[in-house]
XYZ file of C-alpha atoms in Angstrom:
567
model
C -138.245 -17.374 78.866
C -135.320 -14.984 78.494
C -135.785 -11.442 77.351
C -133.309 -9.918 74.900
C -131.985 -6.894 76.743
C -129.169 -6.151 74.274
C -129.490 -2.804 72.568
C -127.505 -1.277 69.733
C -126.544 2.372 69.983
C -126.039 2.673 66.220
C -128.563 3.088 63.461
C -129.335 0.222 61.103
C -127.450 1.954 58.274
C -124.328 2.103 60.438
C -124.775 -1.510 61.522
C -125.103 -2.909 58.017
C -121.338 -3.160 57.569
C -120.261 -3.943 61.105
C -117.980 -6.916 60.501
C -117.603 -8.140 64.091
C -120.678 -9.922 65.376
C -120.052 -9.078 69.045
C -120.962 -5.451 68.272
C -124.454 -6.368 67.010
C -127.543 -6.987 69.095
C -129.004 -10.503 68.861
C -131.894 -9.122 66.799
C -129.604 -7.494 64.239
C -127.310 -10.523 64.270
C -130.216 -12.634 63.038
C -131.381 -9.982 60.580
C -128.050 -9.105 58.965
C -126.250 -12.460 58.814
C -126.880 -15.316 56.401
C -127.017 -18.895 57.610
C -123.689 -20.723 57.457
C -124.003 -23.712 55.066
C -123.246 -26.086 57.959
C -124.894 -24.003 60.646
C -127.432 -26.574 61.819
C -124.767 -29.220 62.480
C -122.380 -26.690 64.053
C -125.022 -25.282 66.421
C -125.996 -28.793 67.476
C -122.392 -29.465 68.474
C -122.060 -26.122 70.261
C -125.221 -26.695 72.279
C -124.603 -30.387 72.874
C -122.399 -32.242 75.361
C -118.630 -32.456 75.205
C -115.768 -30.026 74.603
C -115.401 -28.442 71.150
C -112.906 -26.139 69.441
C -114.246 -23.866 66.694
C -111.345 -23.356 64.293
C -110.915 -20.837 61.480
C -108.957 -17.743 60.388
C -109.806 -14.178 61.268
C -113.091 -13.051 59.767
C -114.496 -16.480 58.880
C -117.497 -16.200 61.227
C -116.489 -17.926 64.483
C -118.014 -15.240 66.717
C -121.207 -15.167 64.660
C -121.664 -18.918 65.122
C -121.027 -18.753 68.875
C -123.550 -15.945 69.270
C -126.072 -17.728 67.043
C -125.613 -20.815 69.206
C -126.231 -18.719 72.306
C -129.446 -17.276 70.833
C -130.633 -20.715 69.718
C -130.092 -22.192 73.184
C -131.925 -19.318 74.871
C -134.801 -19.619 72.391
C -135.192 -23.358 73.040
C -138.289 -23.760 75.211
C -136.870 -26.937 76.776
C -133.604 -25.130 77.627
C -131.493 -28.277 77.281
C -128.298 -26.242 77.533
C -127.738 -22.952 79.346
C -125.316 -20.799 77.309
C -122.631 -18.603 78.834
C -120.831 -16.415 76.285
C -117.443 -14.964 77.238
C -115.185 -12.856 75.017
C -111.469 -13.037 75.859
C -110.386 -10.573 73.178
C -108.405 -8.403 75.604
C -106.551 -11.280 77.282
C -103.208 -10.132 75.857
C -103.388 -7.134 78.194
C -102.484 -9.513 81.012
C -99.370 -10.784 79.240
C -97.006 -8.250 80.922
C -98.002 -9.772 84.291
C -96.042 -12.900 83.317
C -92.830 -10.855 83.351
C -93.576 -9.283 86.743
C -95.264 -11.894 88.900
C -94.181 -15.413 89.843
C -97.852 -16.363 90.256
C -98.892 -15.003 86.836
C -100.444 -18.294 85.728
C -102.597 -18.362 88.860
C -103.707 -14.752 88.361
C -104.509 -15.361 84.701
C -106.685 -18.349 85.575
C -108.437 -16.252 88.241
C -109.152 -13.678 85.537
C -110.459 -16.353 83.164
C -112.779 -17.812 85.816
C -114.038 -14.387 86.875
C -114.964 -13.620 83.264
C -116.908 -16.900 83.060
C -118.847 -16.134 86.254
C -119.647 -12.638 84.971
C -120.871 -14.279 81.767
C -123.125 -16.513 83.866
C -124.498 -13.388 85.575
C -125.227 -11.875 82.141
C -127.069 -14.992 80.992
C -129.186 -15.212 84.142
C -130.105 -11.536 83.812
C -132.080 -12.530 80.700
C -134.448 -14.650 82.810
C -137.139 -12.821 84.740
C -137.689 -15.666 87.202
C -134.200 -15.683 88.726
C -131.879 -13.180 90.426
C -128.233 -13.861 89.634
C -127.107 -11.793 92.616
C -129.092 -14.008 94.992
C -128.311 -17.282 93.244
C -124.575 -17.116 92.546
C -121.804 -17.252 95.144
C -120.062 -14.067 93.956
C -121.735 -10.789 93.079
C -121.059 -9.259 89.701
C -119.504 -6.155 91.251
C -117.093 -8.301 93.304
C -116.002 -10.211 90.202
C -115.550 -7.008 88.199
C -113.437 -5.613 91.048
C -111.229 -8.691 90.852
C -110.807 -8.237 87.094
C -109.617 -4.675 87.609
C -107.186 -5.711 90.333
C -105.651 -8.420 88.172
C -105.428 -6.195 85.110
C -103.546 -3.652 87.251
C -101.224 -6.396 88.475
C -102.637 -6.406 92.033
C -104.781 -9.512 91.762
C -104.043 -10.919 95.220
C -103.718 -7.695 97.176
C -107.284 -7.112 98.351
C -109.279 -10.108 97.164
C -109.126 -12.981 99.643
C -111.706 -15.375 98.174
C -109.762 -17.101 95.379
C -111.808 -18.565 92.560
C -111.442 -22.297 91.970
C -112.585 -24.352 88.994
C -115.068 -25.961 91.370
C -116.742 -22.561 91.833
C -117.655 -22.534 88.131
C -119.277 -25.962 88.408
C -121.021 -25.069 91.682
C -122.543 -21.920 90.202
C -123.417 -23.658 86.937
C -125.224 -26.392 88.891
C -127.188 -23.765 90.807
C -128.234 -22.055 87.594
C -129.288 -25.144 85.650
C -131.094 -26.529 88.672
C -133.256 -23.424 89.059
C -133.923 -23.123 85.297
C -134.355 -26.829 84.608
C -131.524 -27.089 82.082
C -129.457 -30.243 81.584
C -126.018 -28.667 81.188
C -124.112 -25.413 80.809
C -122.336 -24.626 77.546
C -119.417 -22.217 77.930
C -118.927 -20.316 74.658
C -115.396 -18.951 75.022
C -114.734 -16.541 72.174
C -111.358 -15.234 71.019
C -109.868 -17.855 73.305
C -106.144 -18.591 73.480
C -105.367 -16.379 70.523
C -103.287 -14.039 72.661
C -99.811 -14.441 71.262
C -98.274 -15.565 74.521
C -97.474 -19.278 74.534
C -97.749 -19.566 78.315
C -101.117 -17.809 78.376
C -102.404 -20.257 75.778
C -101.140 -23.259 77.739
C -102.734 -21.908 80.920
C -106.021 -21.370 79.113
C -106.166 -24.920 77.793
C -105.236 -26.395 81.147
C -108.257 -24.590 82.595
C -110.351 -25.619 79.585
C -109.556 -29.263 80.278
C -110.274 -28.862 84.013
C -113.654 -27.237 83.325
C -114.968 -30.144 81.256
C -117.482 -32.238 83.198
C -120.943 -33.773 82.901
C -122.410 -30.397 83.773
C -120.022 -28.017 81.992
C -119.345 -28.307 78.266
C -116.630 -25.832 77.215
C -116.460 -24.642 73.606
C -113.720 -22.287 72.434
C -112.971 -20.362 69.234
C -109.325 -20.544 68.164
C -107.141 -19.800 65.153
C -105.312 -22.382 63.044
C -101.547 -22.316 62.907
C -100.808 -20.240 66.013
C -102.549 -22.002 68.914
C -100.267 -23.578 71.530
C -101.635 -26.494 73.559
C -100.174 -27.728 76.857
C -98.372 -31.092 76.970
C -100.819 -33.949 76.718
C -103.681 -31.907 75.234
C -104.853 -33.698 72.100
C -107.321 -32.511 69.500
C -109.970 -35.168 69.034
C -109.477 -36.553 72.533
C -109.676 -33.522 74.827
C -111.844 -31.535 72.426
C -113.496 -32.131 69.061
C -112.296 -29.706 66.353
C -114.962 -27.973 64.249
C -113.634 -26.335 61.076
C -116.006 -23.457 60.285
C -114.053 -21.873 57.419
C -116.484 -22.073 54.498
C -115.056 -23.806 51.430
C -115.216 -21.268 48.565
C -115.550 -24.148 46.096
C -118.542 -25.795 47.753
C -121.913 -25.606 45.990
C -123.420 -23.706 48.912
C -120.742 -21.001 49.008
C -121.977 -18.483 46.403
C -125.615 -18.625 47.599
C -124.415 -18.048 51.172
C -122.263 -15.026 50.322
C -124.897 -13.470 48.081
C -127.535 -13.897 50.786
C -125.190 -12.195 53.273
C -124.647 -9.244 50.930
C -128.375 -9.025 50.173
C -129.066 -8.634 53.894
C -126.502 -5.840 54.224
C -127.262 -3.579 51.260
C -130.363 -1.870 49.932
C -132.494 -3.661 47.306
C -131.375 -1.056 44.765
C -127.666 -1.691 45.379
C -128.172 -5.452 45.333
C -129.959 -5.283 41.978
C -126.978 -3.361 40.573
C -124.606 -6.044 41.851
C -126.707 -8.864 40.405
C -126.966 -7.097 37.054
C -123.250 -7.868 36.609
C -123.415 -11.388 38.015
C -119.952 -12.444 36.808
C -118.194 -9.537 38.511
C -120.303 -10.061 41.639
C -119.384 -13.756 41.625
C -115.692 -12.888 41.321
C -115.961 -10.605 44.367
C -117.528 -13.494 46.294
C -114.834 -15.976 45.277
C -112.094 -13.454 46.033
C -113.291 -13.209 49.636
C -111.929 -16.773 49.917
C -114.611 -18.041 52.283
C -114.428 -15.146 54.756
C -117.630 -13.128 55.298
C -115.736 -10.205 56.808
C -113.739 -9.799 53.603
C -116.782 -9.552 51.316
C -118.450 -7.077 53.671
C -115.356 -4.863 53.637
C -115.200 -5.000 49.836
C -118.877 -4.146 49.358
C -118.634 -1.336 51.905
C -115.668 0.197 50.075
C -117.437 -0.028 46.710
C -120.705 1.503 47.899
C -119.610 4.101 50.440
C -120.344 7.750 49.744
C -122.299 6.990 46.578
C -125.974 7.845 46.156
C -125.877 6.406 42.636
C -123.854 3.209 42.898
C -122.260 1.967 39.686
C -120.724 -1.500 39.696
C -117.713 -1.317 37.402
C -114.705 -3.559 36.830
C -111.871 -1.171 37.687
C -112.999 -0.259 41.245
C -114.023 -3.903 41.810
C -110.554 -5.222 40.948
C -109.016 -2.484 43.096
C -111.206 -3.548 46.025
C -110.161 -7.187 45.522
C -106.505 -6.151 45.601
C -106.910 -4.017 48.729
C -108.814 -6.780 50.519
C -106.095 -9.324 49.771
C -103.327 -6.980 50.897
C -105.267 -6.347 54.099
C -105.138 -10.101 54.761
C -101.449 -10.102 53.980
C -100.936 -7.276 56.486
C -102.536 -9.490 59.136
C -99.983 -12.163 58.235
C -97.070 -9.709 58.392
C -98.262 -8.441 61.779
C -97.258 -11.829 63.182
C -93.664 -10.556 63.168
C -94.678 -8.311 66.070
C -97.087 -10.718 67.726
C -94.660 -13.650 67.491
C -91.225 -11.962 67.373
C -89.390 -15.272 67.731
C -90.955 -16.342 64.449
C -90.103 -13.166 62.516
C -87.810 -15.140 60.123
C -90.709 -17.509 59.408
C -92.919 -14.568 58.452
C -90.279 -12.926 56.247
C -89.293 -16.181 54.553
C -92.949 -17.096 54.289
C -93.776 -13.952 52.317
C -91.120 -14.871 49.761
C -92.250 -18.498 49.662
C -95.882 -17.470 49.103
C -94.908 -15.256 46.146
C -92.928 -18.137 44.674
C -95.871 -20.524 45.139
C -98.128 -18.084 43.271
C -95.504 -17.831 40.531
C -95.450 -21.617 40.084
C -99.247 -21.637 39.828
C -99.079 -18.877 37.231
C -96.610 -20.848 35.104
C -98.745 -23.974 35.451
C -101.863 -22.136 34.275
C -100.333 -20.557 31.159
C -101.838 -21.994 28.014
C -104.337 -24.207 29.822
C -108.079 -24.066 29.259
C -110.642 -22.500 31.562
C -111.536 -25.833 33.180
C -107.888 -26.712 33.865
C -106.841 -23.675 35.893
C -105.152 -24.370 39.245
C -105.320 -22.507 42.541
C -103.529 -25.261 44.465
C -99.953 -26.220 45.268
C -98.799 -29.585 46.559
C -95.798 -30.194 48.811
C -94.459 -33.528 50.107
C -96.066 -34.574 53.373
C -92.623 -35.263 54.829
C -91.763 -31.547 54.654
C -89.855 -30.259 57.714
C -91.938 -29.219 60.708
C -90.789 -25.626 60.214
C -92.383 -25.560 56.760
C -95.666 -26.961 58.084
C -95.529 -24.257 60.759
C -95.032 -21.630 58.048
C -98.142 -22.869 56.256
C -99.985 -22.741 59.571
C -99.225 -19.020 59.782
C -100.666 -18.575 56.284
C -103.869 -20.271 57.438
C -104.142 -18.009 60.501
C -104.298 -14.991 58.181
C -106.582 -16.717 55.669
C -103.980 -16.604 52.883
C -103.870 -20.360 52.316
C -106.409 -23.111 52.917
C -105.462 -26.727 53.578
C -107.190 -29.087 51.162
C -106.263 -32.608 52.266
C -103.735 -35.037 50.807
C -103.196 -36.865 47.543
C -101.064 -39.918 46.796
C -98.954 -40.118 43.656
C -97.668 -43.656 44.070
C -93.887 -43.880 44.057
C -93.658 -40.073 43.942
C -95.119 -39.961 47.433
C -97.974 -38.351 49.330
C -98.558 -34.630 48.926
C -100.265 -32.012 51.095
C -102.597 -29.766 49.107
C -102.938 -26.054 49.828
C -105.231 -23.646 47.996
C -103.934 -20.095 47.684
C -106.084 -17.026 48.307
C -108.194 -16.454 45.192
C -108.098 -12.678 45.582
C -104.296 -12.817 45.649
C -104.179 -14.988 42.520
C -106.521 -12.590 40.725
C -104.473 -9.598 41.856
C -101.234 -11.112 40.495
C -102.746 -12.492 37.269
C -101.986 -16.087 38.232
C -105.147 -17.498 36.684
C -104.682 -18.048 32.951
C -101.163 -16.679 33.453
C -101.989 -13.412 31.725
C -103.546 -9.996 32.191
C -106.876 -8.725 30.913
C -108.937 -11.746 31.924
C -112.622 -10.904 32.105
C -114.794 -11.742 35.083
C -116.793 -14.337 33.125
C -113.633 -16.368 32.427
C -112.513 -16.134 36.053
C -115.871 -17.329 37.396
C -116.102 -20.147 34.837
C -112.625 -21.374 35.782
C -113.394 -21.202 39.515
C -116.730 -22.951 38.990
C -115.012 -25.817 37.177
C -112.109 -26.561 39.499
C -110.743 -30.090 39.103
C -109.235 -31.991 42.003
C -106.214 -33.055 39.936
C -105.360 -29.503 38.831
C -102.544 -28.652 41.204
C -98.897 -27.665 41.051
C -96.275 -29.831 42.770
C -93.580 -27.656 44.309
C -90.447 -28.753 46.142
C -89.772 -27.167 49.519
C -86.267 -26.175 48.375
C -87.769 -24.198 45.482
C -90.197 -22.395 47.784
C -87.358 -21.453 50.110
C -85.047 -20.346 47.316
C -82.780 -23.375 47.779
C -81.947 -22.406 51.361
C -82.211 -25.412 53.740
C -85.522 -25.089 55.549
C -84.002 -25.299 59.032
C -81.721 -22.369 58.268
C -84.308 -20.221 56.538
C -86.849 -20.823 59.303
C -84.751 -20.455 62.449
C -86.202 -18.832 65.575
C -85.107 -15.235 66.140
C -84.354 -15.339 69.862
C -82.850 -12.209 71.445
C -79.253 -12.503 72.668
C -78.320 -12.314 76.332
C -78.156 -8.655 77.381
C -75.163 -9.355 79.644
C -72.753 -11.468 77.589
C -74.321 -11.401 74.121
C -74.596 -15.195 73.864
C -77.446 -16.655 71.798
C -80.463 -17.799 73.763
C -80.687 -21.600 73.853
C -84.476 -21.841 73.535
C -87.660 -19.769 73.528
C -88.534 -20.921 77.065
C -85.047 -20.338 78.536
C -85.157 -18.187 81.686
C -81.381 -18.026 82.218
C -78.463 -17.526 79.828
C -76.764 -20.872 79.138
C -73.389 -19.072 78.954
C -73.263 -16.714 81.939
C -76.309 -17.738 83.975
C -77.864 -14.261 83.977
C -81.690 -14.192 84.078
C -83.092 -13.551 80.603
C -85.547 -10.675 80.445
C -88.748 -11.759 78.704
C -90.007 -9.348 76.084
C -93.624 -8.215 76.187
C -95.685 -8.815 73.057
C -98.443 -6.580 74.408
C -96.126 -3.630 75.059
C -94.618 -4.048 71.612
C -98.028 -4.028 69.936
C -99.520 -1.051 71.782
C -96.380 0.971 71.029
C -97.087 0.771 67.293
C -98.278 3.921 65.469
C -101.959 4.303 64.644
C -101.070 3.995 60.959
C -100.909 0.234 61.584
C -104.699 0.208 61.954
C -106.998 -0.158 58.904
C -107.531 3.586 58.610
C -107.072 5.786 55.550
C -104.003 8.018 55.363
C -106.315 11.032 55.536
C -107.998 9.838 58.742
C -104.653 9.024 60.372
C -103.418 12.536 59.511
C -106.649 14.065 60.837
C -106.257 12.226 64.157
C -102.609 13.247 64.485
C -103.325 16.876 63.605
C -106.382 17.106 65.833
C -105.280 15.241 68.945
C -102.394 13.894 71.003
C -103.071 10.325 69.841
C -100.034 8.814 68.147
C -99.885 5.152 69.191
C -102.351 2.334 69.725
C -101.734 2.685 73.450
C -103.036 6.272 73.257
C -106.325 4.937 71.892
C -106.688 2.536 74.820
C -105.913 5.345 77.275
C -108.758 7.370 75.738
C -111.237 5.231 77.691
C -114.312 7.417 77.271
C -113.386 8.316 73.644
C -113.321 12.023 74.540
C -110.043 12.700 72.720
C -111.116 10.841 69.592
C -114.503 12.552 69.506
C -112.711 15.888 69.654
C -111.146 15.195 66.259
C -112.846 16.695 63.199
C -115.358 14.314 61.556
C -115.109 11.676 64.304
C -118.336 11.123 66.201
C -119.383 8.372 68.634
C -119.694 5.760 65.868
C -116.204 6.264 64.423
C -114.641 6.686 67.876
C -115.976 3.271 68.884
C -114.957 1.797 65.561
C -111.365 3.041 65.871
C -111.228 1.651 69.395
C -112.459 -1.725 68.090
C -109.741 -1.629 65.406
C -107.162 -1.175 68.180
C -108.587 -4.126 70.120
C -108.581 -6.217 66.963
C -104.944 -5.334 66.302
C -103.707 -6.725 69.617
C -105.989 -9.761 69.470
C-alpha cells in the first residue's frame, strides 16, 4: 500500500485558511475540507473509465476534488485505478515560445508529456514495492532537465529522445502491470486555463490522443474561457462534470458550515452560530465557492483574540469578497486583450442586470425576491460569450432554460448573491436585516426572475458593435487586423507580431495581487520588488523574506498569489 510522504512546512494554524488545496498535505486536506454534496458520484467518475472534464469557476473546489480522488484511489486496497496528479498552473510561462519558435506546439506537448511522466514517478514513489527509476523508461532527473530546457526555449537543443504519446501509455502499462491496477487515471489540474488559444487547442489535442483503454484523462477547466480544437465535442470526447455547488440546494448550507467548522476553533464557530442568520448570509454570499467563504471568515477573525461577530464588519467582508471576484473578471482584459471590449461592456451590462433585479424586487414579499435574469436564447453569440466570462469569475451562474410560449425560450442566469447584497438589490432597499435576507434566499421560487432584453443590457448599442474584438493594428501600415489568428497583414502583407499574454501579466505591478496597501508599500520600501515578474525572479524567496514582517509563510503565500494571477 502507498505511504503518504507529503509533508506540510506550515503549522496547523497557518494551514487553516489556505484556500488552495495543492498546498495542503493529503492528511490536512482530509481534515480541513468538508465533503462536497456530490463528492461520491464525482469521485466515482474521476476514478472510473473514460475522459472527464471537471468544470467550475475559480475557487469552487476543482483541485480539492482531484486531490480527494487521488487519495481515494491510493487508499483503495484493490487499486482499480492508479492516479497520476499533474498541476499545469504555470503553463502560461511557455506562451512566449509560440512567438519565437515554429515548433512551439511540439515543444509544448513535450512539456505536457514530461509533466505527466514526472507525475507517474511521484505516484510510484508512494509504493514501497516498486522503484520508479527502474520501472519507467525515463528517469525523473532527465524529465526535469527537459522541462527546464523547454521553459528556457531550448527544448530541442540537448534532448534527443523526444517524448511521444505512446511513451505515456507504455509507462502507464508498466506501472499498472506491476501494481495490479486496471487503468491509469490522469488528473490534470489547472489544465488549458492558460489564456493562449493555441496552447489550449494543443492541450486538448493531446488530451484526446491520450485517451485509451488503459489511460483515462480527467482535466479541470474553467467555464466561458476554454478553447477546444476543431472537432472536439463535450459529451463525445469527454464527459463534463459541473462541480460548482448550487447555493440554493438543500445540501449547500450544511456543506459550507461544516467547512467553516473544520477551519476555525470551536470557540469562534460557536460565536458564528450564535448569530445564525448573519452566518447564513455569509454562506449564501460566497455563491457556492468554498474559497470565498474561507477568505471572508479569515478576514473577520484575523488578529482577534476575542472574536465578535457583528453586522457591520460582516457586510464589509461580503462587499470586499464580491469585489475581489469582480477584479478576477476585470483581469480578463489583460489575459484576453482581444476581448477587452467584452469585459468593459460586460461590467456595464452586469450593473444594469442588477439594477433590473432591484426594480423587480421593490415592493415584493420575502418569498418573491429574485436573484435571476432571463435573456432570449437566440441572443447573439457575443452576448453568450460575455456571460461565459461572468461564469469564469463566478459572478453569474447559469440556471437552465424556461419557455414562455409565444414569448420564446429564455436562458436563466443567477447573479452573485454577495453582489446583490452589496448593492441592495434584494428588497430594493437599504437596511435589510440578515434574517430577511436568509428567509428570502431560503424561499427562492423558480418563476421569480427578471426578463431583460439584450439591447437594454447593452445600453441600446447593437451587440456586435459593443462586443467587437480589440485586435491590434498592423505596426507597418496601421490597417486593422482581419482576425485574431491572422499572421500577416491583409493590407500590406507584413508579418503581424503576436503579443505575449504572459509578458503582459508579469509586467503588472504587485498592487494587482490580493495584498493590502500597507503590505504592498512595505514590500516596495523594503526591497527591489515592483512587478509580478520580480516575485518570480526571487526563486528562493530571499528578497521577500528580507522585507519587514515577511517570513517563510508569507513569502510563499505572496509567490502563490503571483502564480494564481497568471493562471
